[in-house]
PDB file of C-alpha atoms in Angstrom:
ATOM      1  CA  MET A   1      86.034  26.738 123.849  1.00 61.00           C
ATOM      2  CA  ALA A   2      86.004  28.974 126.927  1.00 64.00           C
ATOM      3  CA  GLY A   3      82.892  28.885 129.018  1.00 60.00           C
ATOM      4  CA  GLY A   4      83.891  32.116 130.767  1.00 61.00           C
ATOM      5  CA  PRO A   5      86.870  34.395 131.604  1.00 70.00           C
ATOM      6  CA  VAL A   6      90.025  33.404 133.450  1.00 64.00           C
ATOM      7  CA  ALA A   7      89.611  33.547 137.233  1.00 66.00           C
ATOM      8  CA  SER A   8      92.265  32.666 139.875  1.00 65.00           C
ATOM      9  CA  GLY A   9      94.373  30.754 137.341  1.00 73.00           C
ATOM     10  CA  ALA A  10      91.474  28.645 136.182  1.00 78.00           C
ATOM     11  CA  VAL A  11      89.084  28.908 133.252  1.00 68.00           C
ATOM     12  CA  PRO A  12      85.856  27.022 132.574  1.00 80.00           C
ATOM     13  CA  VAL A  13      86.027  25.300 129.168  1.00 64.00           C
ATOM     14  CA  TYR A  14      83.916  22.930 127.126  1.00 71.00           C
ATOM     15  CA  VAL A  15      85.680  19.759 125.977  1.00 70.00           C
ATOM     16  CA  SER A  16      83.601  17.565 123.702  1.00 67.00           C
ATOM     17  CA  GLY A  17      80.520  19.393 124.977  1.00 65.00           C
ATOM     18  CA  VAL A  18      81.355  18.811 128.659  1.00 69.00           C
ATOM     19  CA  LEU A  19      82.059  21.815 130.891  1.00 69.00           C
ATOM     20  CA  ILE A  20      85.200  21.369 132.947  1.00 71.00           C
ATOM     21  CA  THR A  21      87.660  23.649 134.723  1.00 78.00           C
ATOM     22  CA  ALA A  22      91.073  23.918 133.057  1.00 67.00           C
ATOM     23  CA  ARG A  23      94.161  25.423 134.676  1.00 78.00           C
ATOM     24  CA  ALA A  24      95.370  28.555 132.907  1.00 74.00           C
ATOM     25  CA  VAL A  25      99.034  29.248 132.213  1.00 70.00           C
ATOM     26  CA  ALA A  26     100.485  32.444 133.587  1.00 73.00           C
ATOM     27  CA  GLY A  27      99.736  35.479 131.465  1.00 69.00           C
ATOM     28  CA  LEU A  28      96.727  33.982 129.618  1.00 70.00           C
ATOM     29  CA  SER A  29      94.454  36.912 128.835  1.00 72.00           C
ATOM     30  CA  GLY A  30      91.833  38.007 126.374  1.00 66.00           C
ATOM     31  CA  VAL A  31      89.604  35.103 127.279  1.00 72.00           C
ATOM     32  CA  ALA A  32      85.864  35.649 127.287  1.00 76.00           C
ATOM     33  CA  SER A  33      82.930  33.321 126.991  1.00 76.00           C
ATOM     34  CA  GLY A  34      83.086  31.624 123.582  1.00 70.00           C
ATOM     35  CA  THR A  35      86.806  32.272 122.980  1.00 78.00           C
ATOM     36  CA  PRO A  36      88.459  29.285 121.207  1.00 80.00           C
ATOM     37  CA  LEU A  37      91.291  27.991 123.360  1.00 66.00           C
ATOM     38  CA  MET A  38      94.301  25.803 122.746  1.00 73.00           C
ATOM     39  CA  LEU A  39      94.307  23.056 125.386  1.00 71.00           C
ATOM     40  CA  GLN A  40      96.940  20.581 126.465  1.00 75.00           C
ATOM     41  CA  ARG A  41      96.474  17.673 128.803  1.00 79.00           C
ATOM     42  CA  VAL A  42      99.190  17.127 131.447  1.00 78.00           C
ATOM     43  CA  GLY A  43      98.544  14.036 133.517  1.00 74.00           C
ATOM     44  CA  SER A  44      94.939  14.232 134.646  1.00 70.00           C
ATOM     45  CA  SER A  45      94.712  18.006 134.249  1.00 78.00           C
ATOM     46  CA  TRP A  46      93.786  20.169 131.294  1.00 71.00           C
ATOM     47  CA  TRP A  47      95.775  23.355 130.745  1.00 71.00           C
ATOM     48  CA  ALA A  48      94.593  26.333 128.710  1.00 69.00           C
ATOM     49  CA  VAL A  49      97.808  27.475 127.044  1.00 68.00           C
ATOM     50  CA  ALA A  50      96.648  30.124 124.583  1.00 77.00           C
ATOM     51  CA  ALA A  51      93.645  31.790 123.022  1.00 76.00           C
ATOM     52  CA  ALA A  52      93.288  30.731 119.382  1.00 72.00           C
ATOM     53  CA  ALA A  53      93.433  33.579 116.873  1.00 67.00           C
ATOM     54  CA  ALA A  54      90.652  33.948 114.282  1.00 60.00           C
ATOM     55  CA  ALA A  55      91.377  32.576 110.792  1.00 58.00           C
ATOM     56  CA  PRO A  56      92.808  35.196 108.448  1.00 61.00           C
ATOM     57  CA  SER A  57      90.449  36.489 105.774  1.00 60.00           C
ATOM     58  CA  VAL A  58      91.112  35.383 102.174  1.00 57.00           C
ATOM     59  CA  PRO A  59      91.936  38.279  99.843  1.00 59.00           C
ATOM     60  CA  PRO A  60      89.699  38.621  96.801  1.00 58.00           C
ATOM     61  CA  ALA A  61      90.983  37.142  93.532  1.00 54.00           C
ATOM     62  CA  THR A  62      92.816  39.572  91.314  1.00 53.00           C
ATOM     63  CA  ALA A  63      92.640  39.863  87.540  1.00 52.00           C
ATOM     64  CA  THR A  64      96.238  38.714  87.282  1.00 54.00           C
ATOM     65  CA  PRO A  65      97.264  35.903  89.675  1.00 53.00           C
ATOM     66  CA  PRO A  66     100.203  36.840  91.940  1.00 55.00           C
ATOM     67  CA  ASP A  67     102.401  34.077  90.509  1.00 60.00           C
ATOM     68  CA  GLY A  68     102.620  35.887  87.204  1.00 57.00           C
ATOM     69  CA  ASP A  69     100.124  33.657  85.360  1.00 59.00           C
ATOM     70  CA  SER A  70      98.343  35.741  82.746  1.00 61.00           C
ATOM     71  CA  GLY A  71      95.014  34.218  83.719  1.00 66.00           C
ATOM     72  CA  ASP A  72      94.093  33.460  80.085  1.00 75.00           C
ATOM     73  CA  ALA A  73      91.244  31.026  79.609  1.00 80.00           C
ATOM     74  CA  ALA A  74      92.125  27.426  78.801  1.00 79.00           C
ATOM     75  CA  PRO A  75      92.127  26.628  75.064  1.00 84.00           C
ATOM     76  CA  PRO A  76      88.884  25.190  73.724  1.00 83.00           C
ATOM     77  CA  PRO A  77      88.758  21.393  73.483  1.00 82.00           C
ATOM     78  CA  LYS A  78      89.653  19.853  70.156  1.00 80.00           C
ATOM     79  CA  PRO A  79      86.597  19.247  67.974  1.00 79.00           C
ATOM     80  CA  VAL A  80      85.256  15.724  67.906  1.00 87.00           C
ATOM     81  CA  THR A  81      85.826  13.997  64.554  1.00 88.00           C
ATOM     82  CA  THR A  82      83.043  11.727  63.359  1.00 97.00           C
ATOM     83  CA  THR A  83      83.530   9.207  60.560  1.00 98.00           C
ATOM     84  CA  GLY A  84      81.244   6.851  58.711  1.00 98.00           C
ATOM     85  CA  SER A  85      80.159   5.444  55.379  1.00 98.00           C
ATOM     86  CA  LEU A  86      77.044   5.753  53.259  1.00 98.00           C
ATOM     87  CA  VAL A  87      75.923   3.056  50.814  1.00 98.00           C
ATOM     88  CA  VAL A  88      74.028   4.441  47.832  1.00 98.00           C
ATOM     89  CA  ALA A  89      72.191   2.243  45.335  1.00 98.00           C
ATOM     90  CA  PRO A  90      71.589   3.843  41.934  1.00 98.00           C
ATOM     91  CA  VAL A  91      68.113   5.183  41.252  1.00 98.00           C
ATOM     92  CA  ALA A  92      68.541   4.410  37.546  1.00 97.00           C
ATOM     93  CA  THR A  93      70.951   2.612  35.202  1.00 97.00           C
ATOM     94  CA  SER A  94      70.543   2.736  31.434  1.00 96.00           C
ATOM     95  CA  SER A  95      72.309   3.023  28.067  1.00 97.00           C
ATOM     96  CA  TYR A  96      72.020   5.815  25.509  1.00 97.00           C
ATOM     97  CA  ARG A  97      72.506   5.395  21.747  1.00 97.00           C
ATOM     98  CA  ASP A  98      71.681   7.370  18.628  1.00 96.00           C
ATOM     99  CA  GLY A  99      69.795  10.088  20.505  1.00 97.00           C
ATOM    100  CA  HIS A 100      67.597   7.930  22.737  1.00 96.00           C
ATOM    101  CA  TRP A 101      67.631   5.641  25.756  1.00 96.00           C
ATOM    102  CA  ARG A 102      67.873   2.010  24.732  1.00 95.00           C
ATOM    103  CA  THR A 103      64.957  -0.368  25.355  1.00 90.00           C
ATOM    104  CA  ASP A 104      65.937  -2.993  22.760  1.00 86.00           C
ATOM    105  CA  ILE A 105      68.096  -5.283  24.901  1.00 79.00           C
ATOM    106  CA  GLY A 106      65.405  -7.248  26.709  1.00 70.00           C
ATOM    107  CA  PRO A 107      63.157  -6.338  29.651  1.00 66.00           C
ATOM    108  CA  SER A 108      65.473  -7.858  32.253  1.00 68.00           C
ATOM    109  CA  THR A 109      68.656  -6.297  30.884  1.00 74.00           C
ATOM    110  CA  SER A 110      67.469  -2.967  29.506  1.00 78.00           C
ATOM    111  CA  ALA A 111      69.069  -1.291  32.537  1.00 92.00           C
ATOM    112  CA  ASP A 112      72.550  -2.662  31.680  1.00 96.00           C
ATOM    113  CA  THR A 113      75.254  -0.110  30.958  1.00 97.00           C
ATOM    114  CA  ILE A 114      77.017  -0.516  27.609  1.00 97.00           C
ATOM    115  CA  GLN A 115      80.047   1.239  26.193  1.00 97.00           C
ATOM    116  CA  GLY A 116      81.008   1.195  22.509  1.00 97.00           C
ATOM    117  CA  ARG A 117      79.547  -0.453  19.392  1.00 97.00           C
ATOM    118  CA  TYR A 118      79.037  -4.167  18.915  1.00 93.00           C
ATOM    119  CA  SER A 119      81.170  -5.513  16.051  1.00 90.00           C
ATOM    120  CA  GLY A 120      79.212  -5.529  12.799  1.00 88.00           C
ATOM    121  CA  SER A 121      76.307  -3.494  14.197  1.00 92.00           C
ATOM    122  CA  SER A 122      74.772  -0.869  11.941  1.00 93.00           C
ATOM    123  CA  TYR A 123      73.881   1.245  14.994  1.00 95.00           C
ATOM    124  CA  GLY A 124      76.030   3.868  16.648  1.00 96.00           C
ATOM    125  CA  SER A 125      78.145   3.615  19.760  1.00 97.00           C
ATOM    126  CA  SER A 126      76.382   3.223  23.119  1.00 97.00           C
ATOM    127  CA  SER A 127      77.141   4.971  26.408  1.00 98.00           C
ATOM    128  CA  GLY A 128      76.046   3.598  29.792  1.00 98.00           C
ATOM    129  CA  TYR A 129      74.901   5.847  32.626  1.00 98.00           C
ATOM    130  CA  VAL A 130      74.160   5.531  36.353  1.00 98.00           C
ATOM    131  CA  PHE A 131      72.285   8.077  38.471  1.00 98.00           C
ATOM    132  CA  TYR A 132      72.348   8.282  42.282  1.00 98.00           C
ATOM    133  CA  GLY A 133      69.518  10.671  43.097  1.00 98.00           C
ATOM    134  CA  SER A 134      69.733  12.954  46.143  1.00 98.00           C
ATOM    135  CA  LYS A 135      71.037  10.467  48.742  1.00 98.00           C
ATOM    136  CA  PRO A 136      74.777  11.359  48.444  1.00 98.00           C
ATOM    137  CA  HIS A 137      73.874  14.984  49.178  1.00 98.00           C
ATOM    138  CA  THR A 138      72.518  13.978  52.599  1.00 98.00           C
ATOM    139  CA  LEU A 139      76.206  14.070  53.632  1.00 98.00           C
ATOM    140  CA  SER A 140      76.447  17.745  52.675  1.00 98.00           C
ATOM    141  CA  GLY A 141      79.234  19.422  54.647  1.00 97.00           C
ATOM    142  CA  ALA A 142      81.165  16.187  55.196  1.00 98.00           C
ATOM    143  CA  THR A 143      84.599  15.484  53.722  1.00 98.00           C
ATOM    144  CA  CYS A 144      84.890  12.446  51.463  1.00 98.00           C
ATOM    145  CA  THR A 145      87.833  10.206  52.406  1.00 98.00           C
ATOM    146  CA  LYS A 146      87.145   7.405  49.903  1.00 98.00           C
ATOM    147  CA  ALA A 147      84.570   6.395  47.289  1.00 99.00           C
ATOM    148  CA  THR A 148      84.046   2.938  45.767  1.00 99.00           C
ATOM    149  CA  VAL A 149      81.656   1.425  43.226  1.00 98.00           C
ATOM    150  CA  LYS A 150      80.767  -2.236  42.465  1.00 98.00           C
ATOM    151  CA  LEU A 151      81.060  -3.386  38.836  1.00 98.00           C
ATOM    152  CA  ARG A 152      80.404  -6.675  37.013  1.00 98.00           C
ATOM    153  CA  ARG A 153      81.092  -7.358  33.335  1.00 98.00           C
ATOM    154  CA  LEU A 154      78.524  -9.407  31.418  1.00 96.00           C
ATOM    155  CA  SER A 155      78.803 -11.470  28.249  1.00 92.00           C
ATOM    156  CA  SER A 156      79.140  -9.305  25.112  1.00 86.00           C
ATOM    157  CA  GLY A 157      82.087  -8.470  22.918  1.00 85.00           C
ATOM    158  CA  ASP A 158      85.405 -10.256  23.192  1.00 90.00           C
ATOM    159  CA  TYR A 159      86.329 -12.056  26.408  1.00 92.00           C
ATOM    160  CA  GLY A 160      89.623 -10.271  27.075  1.00 95.00           C
ATOM    161  CA  LEU A 161      90.221  -7.894  29.958  1.00 97.00           C
ATOM    162  CA  ARG A 162      88.837  -4.507  29.014  1.00 97.00           C
ATOM    163  CA  ALA A 163      88.572  -1.263  30.989  1.00 98.00           C
ATOM    164  CA  PRO A 164      85.686   1.193  30.638  1.00 98.00           C
ATOM    165  CA  THR A 165      86.253   4.919  30.489  1.00 98.00           C
ATOM    166  CA  LEU A 166      84.297   6.434  33.373  1.00 98.00           C
ATOM    167  CA  ARG A 167      82.892   9.973  33.388  1.00 98.00           C
ATOM    168  CA  LEU A 168      81.171  12.003  36.064  1.00 98.00           C
ATOM    169  CA  VAL A 169      77.823  13.387  34.946  1.00 98.00           C
ATOM    170  CA  THR A 170      75.890  16.345  36.263  1.00 98.00           C
ATOM    171  CA  GLN A 171      72.364  14.934  36.468  1.00 98.00           C
ATOM    172  CA  THR A 172      71.119  13.055  39.562  1.00 98.00           C
ATOM    173  CA  THR A 173      68.277  11.372  37.626  1.00 98.00           C
ATOM    174  CA  ARG A 174      67.958  10.241  34.020  1.00 98.00           C
ATOM    175  CA  PRO A 175      67.259  13.203  31.746  1.00 98.00           C
ATOM    176  CA  SER A 176      65.242  13.013  28.541  1.00 98.00           C
ATOM    177  CA  GLY A 177      68.351  13.521  26.425  1.00 97.00           C
ATOM    178  CA  ALA A 178      72.048  12.814  26.768  1.00 97.00           C
ATOM    179  CA  PRO A 179      73.577  13.575  30.199  1.00 98.00           C
ATOM    180  CA  THR A 180      76.181  16.298  30.721  1.00 98.00           C
ATOM    181  CA  LEU A 181      79.700  14.829  30.829  1.00 98.00           C
ATOM    182  CA  ASN A 182      82.449  16.042  33.135  1.00 98.00           C
ATOM    183  CA  GLU A 183      85.611  14.494  34.683  1.00 98.00           C
ATOM    184  CA  SER A 184      87.127  11.287  33.293  1.00 98.00           C
ATOM    185  CA  THR A 185      89.083   8.335  34.699  1.00 98.00           C
ATOM    186  CA  ALA A 186      89.992   4.823  33.566  1.00 98.00           C
ATOM    187  CA  GLY A 187      87.943   2.060  35.193  1.00 98.00           C
ATOM    188  CA  PRO A 188      89.127  -1.439  36.175  1.00 98.00           C
ATOM    189  CA  SER A 189      90.082  -4.101  33.622  1.00 98.00           C
ATOM    190  CA  LEU A 190      87.393  -6.800  33.656  1.00 98.00           C
ATOM    191  CA  GLY A 191      86.799 -10.023  31.742  1.00 97.00           C
ATOM    192  CA  VAL A 192      83.468 -11.517  30.727  1.00 96.00           C
ATOM    193  CA  GLN A 193      81.766 -13.258  33.630  1.00 94.00           C
ATOM    194  CA  GLY A 194      82.428 -17.003  33.601  1.00 93.00           C
ATOM    195  CA  GLN A 195      85.188 -16.692  31.001  1.00 95.00           C
ATOM    196  CA  VAL A 196      88.011 -14.429  32.171  1.00 96.00           C
ATOM    197  CA  SER A 197      88.770 -13.305  35.717  1.00 97.00           C
ATOM    198  CA  PRO A 198      88.293 -10.917  37.300  1.00 98.00           C
ATOM    199  CA  SER A 199      84.798 -10.159  36.046  1.00 97.00           C
ATOM    200  CA  GLU A 200      83.819  -8.163  39.160  1.00 98.00           C
ATOM    201  CA  ALA A 201      85.506  -5.338  41.038  1.00 98.00           C
ATOM    202  CA  THR A 202      84.952  -2.929  43.880  1.00 98.00           C
ATOM    203  CA  PHE A 203      86.621  -0.025  42.145  1.00 98.00           C
ATOM    204  CA  THR A 204      88.020   2.962  44.050  1.00 98.00           C
ATOM    205  CA  LEU A 205      86.992   6.219  42.415  1.00 98.00           C
ATOM    206  CA  PRO A 206      88.986   9.447  42.735  1.00 98.00           C
ATOM    207  CA  THR A 207      88.190  10.952  46.135  1.00 98.00           C
ATOM    208  CA  SER A 208      87.278  14.215  44.390  1.00 98.00           C
ATOM    209  CA  TRP A 209      84.470  12.342  42.617  1.00 98.00           C
ATOM    210  CA  GLY A 210      82.991  11.259  45.922  1.00 98.00           C
ATOM    211  CA  GLN A 211      83.248  14.825  47.199  1.00 98.00           C
ATOM    212  CA  ALA A 212      81.472  16.172  44.111  1.00 98.00           C
ATOM    213  CA  LEU A 213      78.633  13.677  44.632  1.00 98.00           C
ATOM    214  CA  ILE A 214      78.357  14.700  48.303  1.00 98.00           C
ATOM    215  CA  ASP A 215      78.421  18.400  47.414  1.00 98.00           C
ATOM    216  CA  GLY A 216      75.714  17.883  44.781  1.00 98.00           C
ATOM    217  CA  THR A 217      77.716  19.332  41.886  1.00 98.00           C
ATOM    218  CA  ARG A 218      77.684  15.878  40.252  1.00 98.00           C
ATOM    219  CA  GLY A 219      74.919  13.294  40.257  1.00 98.00           C
ATOM    220  CA  GLY A 220      76.023  10.153  38.442  1.00 98.00           C
ATOM    221  CA  ILE A 221      78.616   8.194  36.472  1.00 98.00           C
ATOM    222  CA  GLY A 222      78.830   7.297  32.810  1.00 98.00           C
ATOM    223  CA  MET A 223      80.976   4.946  30.727  1.00 98.00           C
ATOM    224  CA  VAL A 224      81.649   6.818  27.536  1.00 98.00           C
ATOM    225  CA  ILE A 225      84.176   6.647  24.676  1.00 98.00           C
ATOM    226  CA  SER A 226      84.491   8.774  21.572  1.00 96.00           C
ATOM    227  CA  GLY A 227      84.904   5.754  19.248  1.00 95.00           C
ATOM    228  CA  ASP A 228      83.509   2.226  19.068  1.00 96.00           C
ATOM    229  CA  THR A 229      85.915   0.128  21.105  1.00 96.00           C
ATOM    230  CA  PRO A 230      86.411  -1.397  23.566  1.00 96.00           C
ATOM    231  CA  TYR A 231      82.851  -2.742  23.575  1.00 97.00           C
ATOM    232  CA  ILE A 232      81.919  -3.484  27.208  1.00 97.00           C
ATOM    233  CA  ARG A 233      78.644  -4.410  28.858  1.00 96.00           C
ATOM    234  CA  LEU A 234      78.406  -3.952  32.620  1.00 97.00           C
ATOM    235  CA  ALA A 235      75.505  -5.182  34.729  1.00 96.00           C
ATOM    236  CA  GLY A 236      72.772  -2.717  35.585  1.00 96.00           C
ATOM    237  CA  ARG A 237      70.059  -2.892  38.219  1.00 93.00           C
ATOM    238  CA  GLY A 238      68.046  -5.476  36.316  1.00 91.00           C
ATOM    239  CA  SER A 239      70.923  -7.971  36.048  1.00 93.00           C
ATOM    240  CA  TRP A 240      72.657  -7.683  39.435  1.00 95.00           C
ATOM    241  CA  SER A 241      71.284  -6.178  42.635  1.00 95.00           C
ATOM    242  CA  ALA A 242      74.680  -4.791  43.670  1.00 98.00           C
ATOM    243  CA  ALA A 243      75.395  -3.232  40.269  1.00 98.00           C
ATOM    244  CA  TRP A 244      76.980   0.223  40.482  1.00 98.00           C
ATOM    245  CA  THR A 245      76.422   0.419  44.265  1.00 98.00           C
ATOM    246  CA  LEU A 246      78.344   3.421  45.533  1.00 99.00           C
ATOM    247  CA  THR A 247      79.934   3.617  49.006  1.00 99.00           C
ATOM    248  CA  LEU A 248      81.004   7.019  50.292  1.00 98.00           C
ATOM    249  CA  TYR A 249      83.387   7.130  53.257  1.00 98.00           C
ATOM    250  CA  TRP A 250      83.290  10.456  55.106  1.00 98.00           C
ATOM    251  CA  ARG A 251      84.336  12.444  58.157  1.00 98.00           C
ATOM    252  CA  ARG A 252      83.091  15.524  59.973  1.00 97.00           C
ATOM    253  CA  SER A 253      84.947  17.693  62.484  1.00 91.00           C
TER     254      SER A 253
END
C-alpha cells in the first residue's frame, strides 16, 4: 500500500507494515496515500509496477438466474416413515349361550371361548368372544400392515384338527347381550392340547381387520357358527395368559 504519491521515480510503500521506498516504473500514476499497489521484487529492490484497481461490485440477485434456471424452490423432503407394533391383551374373554354369558364352566375357565354345542348337550350352541377395549385406537391415523392373534385349543370335543369361524364384532367391551357380528374369516386348524399338534397358533388376521380395530369401527373378535359343529374350546384369559393377545403392526408417514 502506498504511503504517499510518486516522486522522482520513487514511491513510499508499506510492506508487511514496514515503510520502505520502492522504485516506480515509468508512467505509474494515480498513486496517492493509501492506494493499493502491485509490487515486484527485482534483486534487492522493490518495484511498484501498477496501482491495483478496486474490486468490482457484485450485481444484485435477479428473480431469474442468468443461466436460465427458473429459480424454483427445491422440492420438500420426503416424509419420514415410522413403523412399529402394538401388543394388545384382551380386556375380556367370554362365551355366550342361550341369551346369556356363561358362568357354568368353572371359575378358572369361565373366560374360555367356546364355539358350537357339545355332543349330547341339551343346551344351545355357544359363541366365544374377545374384546380389546380402547388400546388399538391409540394408533388412530396409522396404517395397519399386519395383525396377528395368539390361540390355543383346550380339551373338549373330538381331538381332530378343527378350525373356528372368526367374526369381527363392533363392541370394545362385553355388552349385556349378544355382540354385533360383522366380517368373517376361517381361523387356523388346531388340535386338542397334548393330543394333536398343532394346538397353538399365532394366526395372521386379514389386514383390514387390524385397520378396523385401529380406526375404532370394530372392537373385538368372536368365534361363531350358525350350527352346532365343529365344537371348539379355545383358551381365554383365565386359562392362558397369552390367550387372544393381539399384535398390530403399523406405519405412519
